[in-house]
Tab-separated table of C-alpha atoms in Angstrom:
chain	number	residue	atom	x	y	z
A	1	MET	CA	39.849	-16.037	-10.362
A	2	SER	CA	42.569	-14.667	-12.603
A	3	ARG	CA	44.871	-11.730	-11.899
A	4	GLY	CA	42.452	-9.362	-13.617
A	5	TRP	CA	39.620	-10.150	-11.257
A	6	PRO	CA	38.876	-6.531	-10.237
A	7	ALA	CA	38.179	-5.749	-13.887
A	8	GLU	CA	36.044	-8.865	-14.199
A	9	ILE	CA	34.031	-7.957	-11.109
A	10	GLY	CA	33.647	-4.455	-12.530
A	11	ARG	CA	32.213	-5.916	-15.723
A	12	VAL	CA	29.781	-8.063	-13.756
A	13	VAL	CA	28.649	-5.073	-11.651
A	14	LEU	CA	28.228	-3.047	-14.842
A	15	LEU	CA	26.168	-5.891	-16.268
A	16	MET	CA	23.928	-5.790	-13.182
A	17	VAL	CA	23.366	-2.038	-13.512
A	18	VAL	CA	22.529	-2.466	-17.195
A	19	ALA	CA	20.165	-5.319	-16.294
A	20	VAL	CA	18.269	-3.172	-13.799
A	21	ALA	CA	18.058	-0.283	-16.242
A	22	LEU	CA	16.957	-2.350	-19.236
A	23	GLN	CA	14.478	-4.476	-17.281
A	24	THR	CA	12.756	-1.459	-15.775
A	25	LEU	CA	13.113	0.815	-18.810
A	26	ILE	CA	12.265	-1.433	-21.711
A	27	VAL	CA	11.844	-5.145	-21.159
A	28	SER	CA	9.046	-5.013	-18.562
A	29	ARG	CA	7.056	-2.789	-20.918
A	30	VAL	CA	7.255	-5.033	-23.954
A	31	SER	CA	4.940	-8.006	-23.643
A	32	VAL	CA	4.795	-10.805	-26.206
A	33	LEU	CA	1.851	-13.214	-25.958
A	34	GLY	CA	1.059	-11.672	-22.584
A	35	VAL	CA	4.458	-12.317	-21.004
A	36	THR	CA	7.648	-10.304	-20.629
A	37	ALA	CA	11.206	-11.540	-20.801
A	38	ASP	CA	13.095	-11.931	-17.524
A	39	LEU	CA	16.354	-10.088	-18.162
A	40	PHE	CA	17.708	-10.864	-14.696
A	41	LEU	CA	17.428	-14.584	-15.371
A	42	ILE	CA	18.751	-14.200	-18.918
A	43	LEU	CA	21.875	-12.367	-17.747
A	44	THR	CA	22.338	-14.900	-14.954
A	45	VAL	CA	22.322	-17.656	-17.587
A	46	VAL	CA	24.678	-15.731	-19.888
A	47	THR	CA	27.050	-15.000	-16.988
A	48	ALA	CA	26.992	-18.641	-15.926
A	49	ILE	CA	27.707	-19.819	-19.479
A	50	GLY	CA	30.550	-17.362	-19.958
A	51	ARG	CA	32.099	-17.248	-16.515
A	52	GLY	CA	31.158	-20.466	-14.817
A	53	SER	CA	29.076	-21.599	-11.898
A	54	LEU	CA	30.705	-19.377	-9.228
A	55	TYR	CA	30.039	-16.126	-11.096
A	56	GLY	CA	26.668	-17.465	-12.231
A	57	ALA	CA	25.560	-18.156	-8.674
A	58	VAL	CA	26.850	-14.840	-7.285
A	59	PHE	CA	25.319	-12.868	-10.157
A	60	GLY	CA	22.082	-14.816	-9.748
A	61	PHE	CA	21.916	-13.991	-6.045
A	62	ALA	CA	22.523	-10.283	-6.622
A	63	ALA	CA	20.096	-10.185	-9.560
A	64	GLY	CA	17.452	-11.973	-7.511
A	65	VAL	CA	17.756	-9.570	-4.589
A	66	VAL	CA	17.567	-6.563	-6.920
A	67	ALA	CA	14.537	-8.044	-8.720
A	68	ASP	CA	12.732	-8.709	-5.439
A	69	ILE	CA	13.406	-5.138	-4.334
A	70	ALA	CA	12.320	-3.653	-7.664
A	71	PHE	CA	9.089	-5.673	-7.766
A	72	LEU	CA	8.400	-5.350	-3.997
A	73	GLU	CA	8.131	-9.117	-3.668
A	74	PRO	CA	9.222	-11.308	-0.735
A	75	LEU	CA	12.978	-10.847	-0.480
A	76	GLY	CA	14.954	-14.007	-1.226
A	77	VAL	CA	12.594	-15.861	-3.563
A	78	ARG	CA	14.169	-14.904	-6.843
A	79	ALA	CA	17.610	-14.817	-5.214
A	80	LEU	CA	17.253	-18.494	-4.290
A	81	ILE	CA	15.957	-19.473	-7.723
A	82	TYR	CA	18.560	-17.505	-9.663
A	83	VAL	CA	21.419	-18.826	-7.480
A	84	LEU	CA	20.309	-22.343	-8.340
A	85	MET	CA	19.969	-21.517	-12.036
A	86	GLY	CA	23.348	-19.747	-12.187
A	87	TYR	CA	25.130	-22.592	-10.464
A	88	MET	CA	23.424	-25.348	-12.450
A	89	VAL	CA	23.962	-23.708	-15.841
A	90	GLY	CA	27.593	-22.950	-14.972
A	91	SER	CA	28.180	-26.511	-13.807
A	92	LEU	CA	26.579	-27.925	-16.945
A	93	VAL	CA	28.651	-25.739	-19.252
A	94	HIS	CA	31.883	-26.764	-17.536
A	95	ARG	CA	31.199	-30.330	-18.598
A	96	PHE	CA	31.495	-29.298	-22.243
A	97	THR	CA	34.461	-27.837	-24.070
A	98	SER	CA	32.309	-25.222	-25.799
A	99	VAL	CA	28.689	-24.199	-26.211
A	100	ASN	CA	27.155	-23.283	-29.561
A	101	LEU	CA	24.136	-21.032	-29.981
A	102	TRP	CA	21.704	-23.952	-29.958
A	103	GLY	CA	23.232	-24.950	-26.648
A	104	VAL	CA	22.722	-21.408	-25.328
A	105	PHE	CA	19.112	-21.507	-26.523
A	106	LEU	CA	18.448	-24.850	-24.839
A	107	LEU	CA	20.214	-23.890	-21.608
A	108	ALA	CA	18.224	-20.658	-21.412
A	109	ALA	CA	14.963	-22.453	-22.159
A	110	CYS	CA	15.632	-25.101	-19.508
A	111	ALA	CA	16.703	-22.503	-16.934
A	112	SER	CA	13.649	-20.354	-17.655
A	113	PHE	CA	11.307	-23.328	-17.471
A	114	VAL	CA	12.779	-24.621	-14.201
A	115	ALA	CA	12.892	-21.115	-12.701
A	116	GLN	CA	9.250	-20.496	-13.548
A	117	VAL	CA	8.139	-23.855	-12.203
A	118	ALA	CA	10.030	-23.135	-8.979
A	119	TYR	CA	8.559	-19.646	-8.769
A	120	GLY	CA	5.122	-21.063	-9.547
A	121	LEU	CA	5.418	-23.639	-6.774
A	122	PHE	CA	6.348	-20.859	-4.377
A	123	GLN	CA	3.396	-18.736	-5.500
A	124	TYR	CA	1.108	-21.739	-5.262
A	125	ALA	CA	2.331	-22.387	-1.719
A	126	ILE	CA	1.648	-18.852	-0.508
A	127	GLY	CA	-1.701	-18.174	-2.131
A	128	PRO	CA	-2.758	-17.941	-5.748
A	129	ARG	CA	-4.478	-21.044	-7.096
A	130	ALA	CA	-4.487	-21.728	-10.817
A	131	GLY	CA	-5.052	-24.616	-13.145
A	132	PHE	CA	-1.819	-26.332	-14.132
A	133	PHE	CA	-2.482	-26.217	-17.872
A	134	VAL	CA	-3.722	-22.624	-17.722
A	135	ILE	CA	-0.512	-21.397	-16.147
A	136	LEU	CA	1.589	-23.720	-18.322
A	137	THR	CA	0.123	-22.412	-21.562
A	138	THR	CA	-0.347	-18.753	-20.637
A	139	GLN	CA	2.798	-18.132	-18.596
A	140	VAL	CA	5.436	-20.855	-18.408
A	141	LEU	CA	5.761	-21.984	-22.033
A	142	PRO	CA	5.470	-18.522	-23.673
A	143	GLU	CA	8.058	-17.056	-21.310
A	144	THR	CA	10.326	-20.068	-21.728
A	145	VAL	CA	10.380	-19.529	-25.489
A	146	LEU	CA	10.685	-15.746	-25.155
A	147	ASP	CA	13.543	-15.946	-22.632
A	148	ALA	CA	15.400	-18.456	-24.801
A	149	LEU	CA	14.940	-16.344	-27.940
A	150	VAL	CA	16.115	-13.184	-26.186
A	151	THR	CA	19.095	-14.924	-24.555
A	152	VAL	CA	20.813	-15.853	-27.831
A	153	PRO	CA	21.294	-12.322	-29.237
A	154	ILE	CA	22.211	-10.982	-25.790
A	155	TYR	CA	24.794	-13.750	-25.406
A	156	VAL	CA	26.285	-13.010	-28.840
A	157	LEU	CA	26.328	-9.268	-28.098
A	158	LEU	CA	28.033	-9.660	-24.731
A	159	ILE	CA	30.627	-12.038	-26.202
A	160	ARG	CA	31.340	-9.531	-28.995
A	161	LEU	CA	31.643	-6.695	-26.481
A	162	ARG	CA	33.931	-8.922	-24.391
A	163	VAL	CA	31.772	-8.354	-21.339
A	164	VAL	CA	31.423	-12.095	-21.058
A	165	PRO	CA	34.114	-14.477	-22.327
A	166	ALA	CA	33.277	-17.442	-24.524
A	167	PRO	CA	33.038	-20.497	-22.248
A	168	HIS	CA	35.793	-22.490	-23.943
A	169	ALA	CA	38.186	-19.558	-23.574
A	170	GLU	CA	37.366	-19.303	-19.876
A	171	THR	CA	37.856	-22.989	-19.373
A	172	ALA	CA	41.205	-22.987	-21.119
A	173	ALA	CA	42.492	-19.859	-19.413
A	174	ALA	CA	41.451	-20.822	-15.923
A	175	GLY	CA	42.489	-24.410	-16.279
A	176	VAL	CA	39.244	-25.570	-14.744
A	177	GLY	CA	36.371	-27.555	-15.979
A	178	GLN	CA	36.618	-30.727	-13.980
A	179	GLU	CA	33.660	-30.643	-11.639
B	1	MET	CA	39.757	-23.143	3.825
B	2	PRO	CA	38.749	-24.859	0.578
B	3	ARG	CA	41.694	-26.445	-1.151
B	4	ASN	CA	40.690	-26.096	-4.769
B	5	ASN	CA	38.405	-24.277	-7.165
B	6	VAL	CA	35.615	-26.824	-6.970
B	7	SER	CA	35.451	-26.761	-3.170
B	8	TRP	CA	35.581	-22.967	-3.193
B	9	ARG	CA	32.742	-22.817	-5.721
B	10	ARG	CA	30.610	-25.214	-3.718
B	11	LEU	CA	31.241	-23.306	-0.501
B	12	VAL	CA	30.118	-20.028	-2.101
B	13	PHE	CA	27.076	-21.773	-3.590
B	14	VAL	CA	26.045	-23.157	-0.194
B	15	ILE	CA	26.570	-19.740	1.444
B	16	LEU	CA	24.373	-18.071	-1.199
B	17	ILE	CA	21.642	-20.680	-0.781
B	18	ILE	CA	21.685	-20.178	2.995
B	19	ALA	CA	21.640	-16.382	2.523
B	20	SER	CA	18.638	-16.649	0.197
B	21	LEU	CA	16.732	-18.892	2.584
B	22	ALA	CA	17.620	-16.604	5.489
B	23	LEU	CA	16.319	-13.575	3.586
B	24	LEU	CA	13.146	-15.438	2.698
B	25	THR	CA	12.583	-16.589	6.262
B	26	ILE	CA	13.204	-13.168	7.744
B	27	THR	CA	10.929	-11.534	5.161
B	28	PHE	CA	8.008	-13.721	6.137
B	29	ARG	CA	8.614	-13.805	9.866
B	30	GLU	CA	9.436	-10.215	10.702
B	31	ALA	CA	6.875	-7.433	11.026
B	32	ASP	CA	6.320	-4.905	8.221
B	33	SER	CA	8.357	-2.426	10.213
B	34	GLY	CA	11.317	-4.832	10.499
B	35	PRO	CA	14.794	-4.071	9.141
B	36	VAL	CA	14.585	-6.248	6.003
B	37	HIS	CA	11.267	-4.719	4.958
B	38	THR	CA	12.670	-1.279	5.713
B	39	ILE	CA	15.748	-1.968	3.576
B	40	GLN	CA	13.565	-3.327	0.776
B	41	ARG	CA	11.339	-0.263	0.838
B	42	ALA	CA	14.410	1.982	0.841
B	43	GLY	CA	15.802	0.050	-2.133
B	44	ALA	CA	12.487	0.347	-3.954
B	45	GLY	CA	12.542	4.057	-3.209
B	46	ILE	CA	15.960	4.312	-4.854
B	47	LEU	CA	14.744	2.399	-7.919
B	48	ALA	CA	11.488	4.347	-8.155
B	49	PRO	CA	12.952	7.390	-9.944
B	50	LEU	CA	14.577	5.024	-12.444
B	51	GLN	CA	11.275	3.276	-13.068
B	52	SER	CA	9.435	6.577	-13.265
B	53	TRP	CA	11.994	7.927	-15.685
B	54	GLY	CA	11.789	4.663	-17.570
B	55	ALA	CA	8.064	5.075	-18.004
B	56	LYS	CA	8.630	8.462	-19.599
B	57	VAL	CA	11.491	7.225	-21.789
B	58	ALA	CA	9.580	4.138	-22.894
B	59	LYS	CA	6.374	6.000	-23.691
B	60	PRO	CA	7.437	7.180	-27.163
B	61	PHE	CA	8.499	3.622	-28.007
B	62	GLN	CA	5.172	2.290	-26.743
B	63	ASP	CA	3.373	4.939	-28.731
B	64	GLY	CA	5.389	3.885	-31.746
B	65	TYR	CA	4.455	0.258	-31.153
B	66	GLN	CA	0.776	1.187	-30.857
B	67	TRP	CA	1.115	3.161	-34.031
B	68	PHE	CA	2.443	0.127	-35.892
B	69	LYS	CA	-0.438	-1.959	-34.549
B	70	THR	CA	-3.018	0.430	-35.900
B	71	LEU	CA	-1.154	0.983	-39.158
B	72	TRP	CA	-2.516	-2.196	-40.734
B	73	SER	CA	-6.144	-1.142	-40.515
B	74	ALA	CA	-5.262	2.363	-41.644
B	75	HIS	CA	-3.460	0.948	-44.658
B	76	ARG	CA	-6.751	-0.145	-46.280
B	77	ARG	CA	-7.886	3.435	-46.387
B	78	ALA	CA	-4.462	4.646	-47.427
B	79	GLU	CA	-5.078	4.837	-51.198
B	80	ARG	CA	-7.576	7.651	-50.804
B	81	LEU	CA	-5.837	9.336	-47.902
B	82	GLU	CA	-2.180	8.621	-48.687
B	83	GLU	CA	-1.087	12.141	-49.429
B	84	GLU	CA	-2.953	13.696	-46.547
B	85	LEU	CA	-1.889	10.930	-44.225
B	86	GLN	CA	1.812	11.525	-44.902
B	87	ILE	CA	1.457	15.170	-43.956
B	88	LEU	CA	-0.652	14.641	-40.890
B	89	LYS	CA	0.727	11.316	-39.666
B	90	GLY	CA	3.328	12.602	-37.293
B	91	GLU	CA	1.049	15.276	-35.922
B	92	ALA	CA	-1.854	12.871	-35.623
B	93	ILE	CA	0.076	10.469	-33.422
B	94	LYS	CA	0.896	13.211	-30.983
B	95	LEU	CA	-2.638	14.570	-31.036
B	96	GLU	CA	-4.174	11.152	-30.647
B	97	GLU	CA	-2.013	10.477	-27.644
B	98	THR	CA	-2.972	13.813	-26.150
B	99	VAL	CA	-6.670	13.107	-26.700
B	100	GLU	CA	-6.342	9.645	-25.174
B	101	GLU	CA	-4.625	11.090	-22.158
B	102	TYR	CA	-7.300	13.801	-21.921
B	103	LYS	CA	-10.064	11.178	-22.044
B	104	ARG	CA	-8.426	9.130	-19.352
B	105	LEU	CA	-7.951	12.134	-17.106
B	106	GLN	CA	-11.507	13.293	-17.878
B	107	GLY	CA	-12.682	9.846	-16.846
B	108	LEU	CA	-10.845	10.181	-13.553
B	109	LEU	CA	-12.422	13.598	-13.025
B	110	ASP	CA	-15.865	12.109	-13.729
B	111	LEU	CA	-15.202	9.450	-11.146
B	112	ARG	CA	-14.202	12.110	-8.664
B	113	ASP	CA	-17.076	14.501	-9.358
B	114	LYS	CA	-19.931	12.033	-9.850
B	115	GLY	CA	-18.990	9.479	-7.220
B	116	VAL	CA	-20.396	9.546	-3.718
B	117	TYR	CA	-17.525	9.225	-1.291
B	118	PRO	CA	-17.261	9.624	2.478
B	119	ASP	CA	-16.905	13.190	3.730
B	120	GLY	CA	-13.307	14.357	3.802
B	121	THR	CA	-12.169	12.081	0.970
B	122	ASP	CA	-9.188	13.462	-0.922
B	123	PHE	CA	-7.942	12.355	-4.334
B	124	ALA	CA	-4.478	11.699	-5.781
B	125	VAL	CA	-3.918	11.043	-9.480
B	126	ALA	CA	-0.870	8.889	-10.150
B	127	ASP	CA	0.933	7.426	-13.170
B	128	VAL	CA	1.457	3.693	-13.491
B	129	ILE	CA	5.227	3.145	-13.603
B	130	ALA	CA	5.456	-0.654	-13.532
B	131	LYS	CA	3.267	-3.709	-13.845
B	132	SER	CA	3.455	-7.222	-12.428
B	133	PRO	CA	5.939	-9.270	-14.428
B	134	SER	CA	3.919	-12.498	-14.478
B	135	ARG	CA	0.349	-13.735	-14.431
B	136	TRP	CA	0.725	-15.144	-10.925
B	137	SER	CA	-0.074	-11.786	-9.487
B	138	SER	CA	-1.767	-8.698	-10.877
B	139	TRP	CA	-0.544	-5.389	-9.544
B	140	VAL	CA	0.739	-2.044	-10.713
B	141	LEU	CA	3.278	0.290	-9.193
B	142	ILE	CA	2.303	3.966	-9.096
B	143	ASP	CA	4.446	7.053	-8.652
B	144	LYS	CA	2.783	8.386	-5.483
B	145	GLY	CA	3.514	7.271	-1.944
B	146	THR	CA	3.371	8.280	1.683
B	147	ALA	CA	4.742	11.703	0.746
B	148	ASP	CA	1.447	12.299	-1.078
B	149	GLY	CA	-0.712	11.053	1.776
B	150	LEU	CA	-1.104	7.478	0.549
B	151	ARG	CA	-1.285	4.539	2.928
B	152	VAL	CA	-1.965	0.829	2.812
B	153	GLY	CA	-5.623	-0.115	2.301
B	154	LEU	CA	-6.752	2.874	0.255
B	155	PRO	CA	-9.030	2.102	-2.717
B	156	VAL	CA	-7.900	2.980	-6.223
B	157	VAL	CA	-10.060	3.780	-9.256
B	158	GLY	CA	-9.093	4.282	-12.870
B	159	ALA	CA	-10.223	5.204	-16.340
B	160	THR	CA	-9.210	3.581	-19.602
B	161	PRO	CA	-10.482	3.864	-23.164
B	162	MET	CA	-13.925	2.310	-23.587
B	163	THR	CA	-13.710	-1.405	-24.355
B	164	GLY	CA	-17.273	-1.988	-25.573
B	165	GLU	CA	-20.547	-0.308	-26.330
B	166	THR	CA	-21.833	-0.590	-22.800
B	167	LEU	CA	-18.582	-0.200	-20.910
B	168	SER	CA	-17.681	3.232	-19.636
B	169	GLY	CA	-14.032	2.437	-19.021
B	170	LYS	CA	-14.235	3.981	-15.565
B	171	GLY	CA	-14.307	1.977	-12.363
B	172	LEU	CA	-12.622	0.222	-9.507
B	173	VAL	CA	-8.974	-0.753	-9.988
B	174	GLY	CA	-7.931	-2.206	-6.634
B	175	LYS	CA	-6.348	-1.250	-3.348
B	176	ILE	CA	-2.930	-0.226	-2.082
B	177	THR	CA	-1.088	-3.095	-0.440
B	178	GLU	CA	2.391	-1.642	-0.014
B	179	VAL	CA	3.646	1.889	0.056
B	180	THR	CA	7.021	3.646	0.119
B	181	SER	CA	7.692	7.353	0.278
B	182	ASN	CA	7.284	7.852	-3.473
B	183	THR	CA	5.689	4.671	-4.793
B	184	ALA	CA	2.787	2.411	-3.947
B	185	LYS	CA	1.840	-1.087	-5.036
B	186	VAL	CA	-1.793	-1.452	-6.090
B	187	LEU	CA	-3.274	-4.947	-5.985
B	188	LEU	CA	-5.712	-5.135	-8.906
B	189	ILE	CA	-9.192	-6.581	-8.422
B	190	ILE	CA	-8.347	-9.212	-11.064
B	191	ASP	CA	-5.603	-10.627	-8.823
B	192	SER	CA	-6.441	-14.110	-7.609
B	193	SER	CA	-6.134	-13.025	-3.973
B	194	SER	CA	-8.512	-10.067	-4.399
B	195	SER	CA	-12.091	-10.117	-3.182
B	196	VAL	CA	-14.489	-7.189	-3.211
B	197	SER	CA	-17.916	-7.036	-1.609
B	198	ALA	CA	-20.330	-6.023	-4.382
B	199	LYS	CA	-23.971	-5.689	-5.345
B	200	ILE	CA	-25.837	-5.834	-8.619
B	201	GLN	CA	-27.800	-2.725	-9.507
B	202	GLY	CA	-31.408	-3.455	-10.373
B	203	ASN	CA	-32.054	-6.436	-8.152
B	204	ARG	CA	-29.743	-5.500	-5.238
B	205	ALA	CA	-28.268	-9.015	-5.172
B	206	GLU	CA	-25.081	-9.057	-3.149
B	207	GLY	CA	-21.968	-11.160	-3.499
B	208	ILE	CA	-18.196	-11.172	-3.662
B	209	ILE	CA	-16.186	-10.227	-6.747
B	210	GLU	CA	-13.113	-12.430	-7.033
B	211	GLY	CA	-10.117	-12.291	-9.363
B	212	SER	CA	-8.177	-15.159	-10.875
B	213	VAL	CA	-4.765	-15.957	-12.310
B	214	SER	CA	-6.277	-15.887	-15.804
B	215	GLY	CA	-7.437	-12.296	-15.213
B	216	ASP	CA	-11.148	-13.132	-15.296
B	217	LEU	CA	-13.547	-11.671	-12.723
B	218	THR	CA	-16.338	-13.697	-11.164
B	219	MET	CA	-19.085	-12.809	-8.712
B	220	ASP	CA	-19.720	-15.502	-6.142
B	221	TYR	CA	-22.208	-16.073	-3.312
B	222	VAL	CA	-25.258	-14.836	-5.237
B	223	GLU	CA	-28.232	-17.035	-4.389
B	224	ARG	CA	-29.588	-19.133	-7.242
B	225	ASP	CA	-33.157	-17.946	-6.743
B	226	VAL	CA	-32.170	-14.345	-7.494
B	227	ALA	CA	-32.801	-13.343	-11.102
B	228	VAL	CA	-29.665	-11.891	-12.674
B	229	ASP	CA	-29.656	-10.622	-16.237
B	230	PRO	CA	-26.605	-9.933	-18.390
B	231	LYS	CA	-25.530	-6.297	-18.788
B	232	LEU	CA	-26.611	-5.347	-15.262
B	233	VAL	CA	-24.126	-3.032	-13.576
B	234	ILE	CA	-22.153	-4.207	-10.546
B	235	VAL	CA	-20.921	-1.737	-7.928
B	236	THR	CA	-19.192	-1.995	-4.590
B	237	SER	CA	-21.563	-2.659	-1.705
B	238	GLY	CA	-19.580	-0.704	0.868
B	239	TYR	CA	-19.347	-3.553	3.330
B	240	GLY	CA	-15.884	-3.941	4.790
B	241	PRO	CA	-13.215	-1.421	5.651
B	242	ILE	CA	-11.615	-0.833	2.240
B	243	TYR	CA	-14.046	0.111	-0.514
B	244	PRO	CA	-16.776	2.766	-0.163
B	245	ALA	CA	-20.186	1.925	-1.618
B	246	ASP	CA	-21.302	2.485	-5.209
B	247	ILE	CA	-17.968	2.495	-7.002
B	248	PRO	CA	-18.654	0.917	-10.430
B	249	ILE	CA	-16.861	-2.386	-11.012
B	250	GLY	CA	-18.238	-3.871	-14.221
B	251	ILE	CA	-21.232	-5.538	-15.826
B	252	VAL	CA	-22.646	-9.023	-15.723
B	253	ALA	CA	-21.155	-10.800	-18.740
B	254	SER	CA	-22.811	-14.186	-18.303
B	255	VAL	CA	-24.771	-16.121	-15.706
B	256	GLY	CA	-24.466	-19.857	-15.127
B	257	GLU	CA	-25.736	-22.423	-12.675
B	258	GLU	CA	-24.471	-25.837	-11.663
B	259	ASP	CA	-26.510	-28.494	-9.884
B	260	VAL	CA	-23.787	-28.968	-7.284
B	261	ASN	CA	-23.392	-25.269	-6.531
B	262	ILE	CA	-25.886	-23.432	-4.339
B	263	TYR	CA	-24.785	-20.128	-5.816
B	264	LYS	CA	-24.925	-18.701	-9.301
B	265	GLU	CA	-21.764	-18.517	-11.396
B	266	ILE	CA	-21.577	-14.959	-12.651
B	267	GLU	CA	-18.805	-13.820	-14.970
B	268	VAL	CA	-18.078	-10.119	-14.738
B	269	GLN	CA	-16.566	-7.849	-17.361
B	270	ALA	CA	-14.700	-5.056	-15.632
B	271	PHE	CA	-15.245	-1.471	-16.715
B	272	VAL	CA	-11.513	-0.865	-16.573
B	273	ASP	CA	-9.263	-2.448	-19.187
B	274	PHE	CA	-6.341	-3.411	-16.960
B	275	ARG	CA	-4.051	-4.085	-19.921
B	276	VAL	CA	-3.877	-0.401	-20.872
B	277	LEU	CA	-4.023	1.215	-17.455
B	278	GLU	CA	-1.761	4.285	-17.464
B	279	GLU	CA	-3.194	6.599	-14.803
B	280	VAL	CA	-5.149	5.881	-11.659
B	281	MET	CA	-6.769	7.898	-8.893
B	282	VAL	CA	-6.317	6.981	-5.255
B	283	LEU	CA	-9.231	7.750	-2.944
B	284	ILE	CA	-7.585	9.082	0.194
B	285	LEU	CA	-10.326	8.285	2.667
B	286	PRO	CA	-10.243	10.022	6.049
B	287	GLU	CA	-8.478	7.904	8.636
B	288	GLU	CA	-10.811	6.245	11.097
B	289	GLU	CA	-10.363	7.078	14.751
B	290	PRO	CA	-8.781	4.173	16.648
């Protein structure tokens, strides 16, 4: 962490509050093809791209706990999934010098797909039974595309607002990137 | 202590994974009155006003979205009505919304007044403030909780705009599965884990209504030698501790039979359109003596 880490943590906390507000106020009420975007996952991905795997994992954990509380679901499920997604996306980004918008799109799509498969496996383990192709075509693929499409403008916006730094700038400033 | 950034990052990652697994384990192993559940309910209680406020803030945007959806069909009539439409458009949206809300509430009142419920049953009308975020589960969050007399296991009915010529739009919605002081989670009958004891009016055939991940309702355990015709009305049978008898559920949409199945395969179309559910009514049944 750099010398301005209190400010950075403040930005991340602010991002979390905004995520809770937007997810409950707007995003959960707008469904496209029967699915809604997962803003908690999207912001976890954006944080991981901009700030690296450590921030990505911590943000993912906090976002997951908040999501589980908000949706009254078993505590820890989303936290576990988002921690993994935050860390993996952050680790992947550190292997590159920079990430363009296509990269953001692909990272978000992969993270969304993996997160939904993991969540689906958990759901399948505790109860609901569904055909693989039914859930793939009605839930996983539409939300994967929706999450990826929503991630790109949010990423651009947060970079412009300097809430999240561009990944190459972070890498250069922190002198990290060898993982 | 970790010696470099990478080790530090990995240590934090491992700690977070362990914390997540610990939370998950405790959630499933502890009783509903345990500390983690209590903290979760308290957290949900804190978020509830935000969600409730969100529902109110989002409503104009949703109304606007609905307006855009209906605009296309209205456009074909626009040449003749253009001038009048411009004047009345804004007012019409508000009035239409008011009428829709009136119809829904009237439907709830009909359910209350015309239904036959156990003596001492009370009623609580609540707004839907959140819906399940994925198809894996089907539930809604409502803005009433223990402070309004709600408790786990209470049945919930609802009224939505009519979805077809024969569908009243009024019927069973589900049951309360979790409750905080100001919110309650209602498991919908279309959820894949839901099952409701039901009977078909007309031939008195009995069976179980089951939900599915796709949102379709089916009635199972109806003997093959029982004649079942489409359009017959299905109501709750009253068996079991949750649902009183004779609450309308839906109609028989189609009837099928398979050689390998000893029961009929009956698809059910619910009276309630769960996609547009905005208000519900909780039947506060009198508590049974222990």
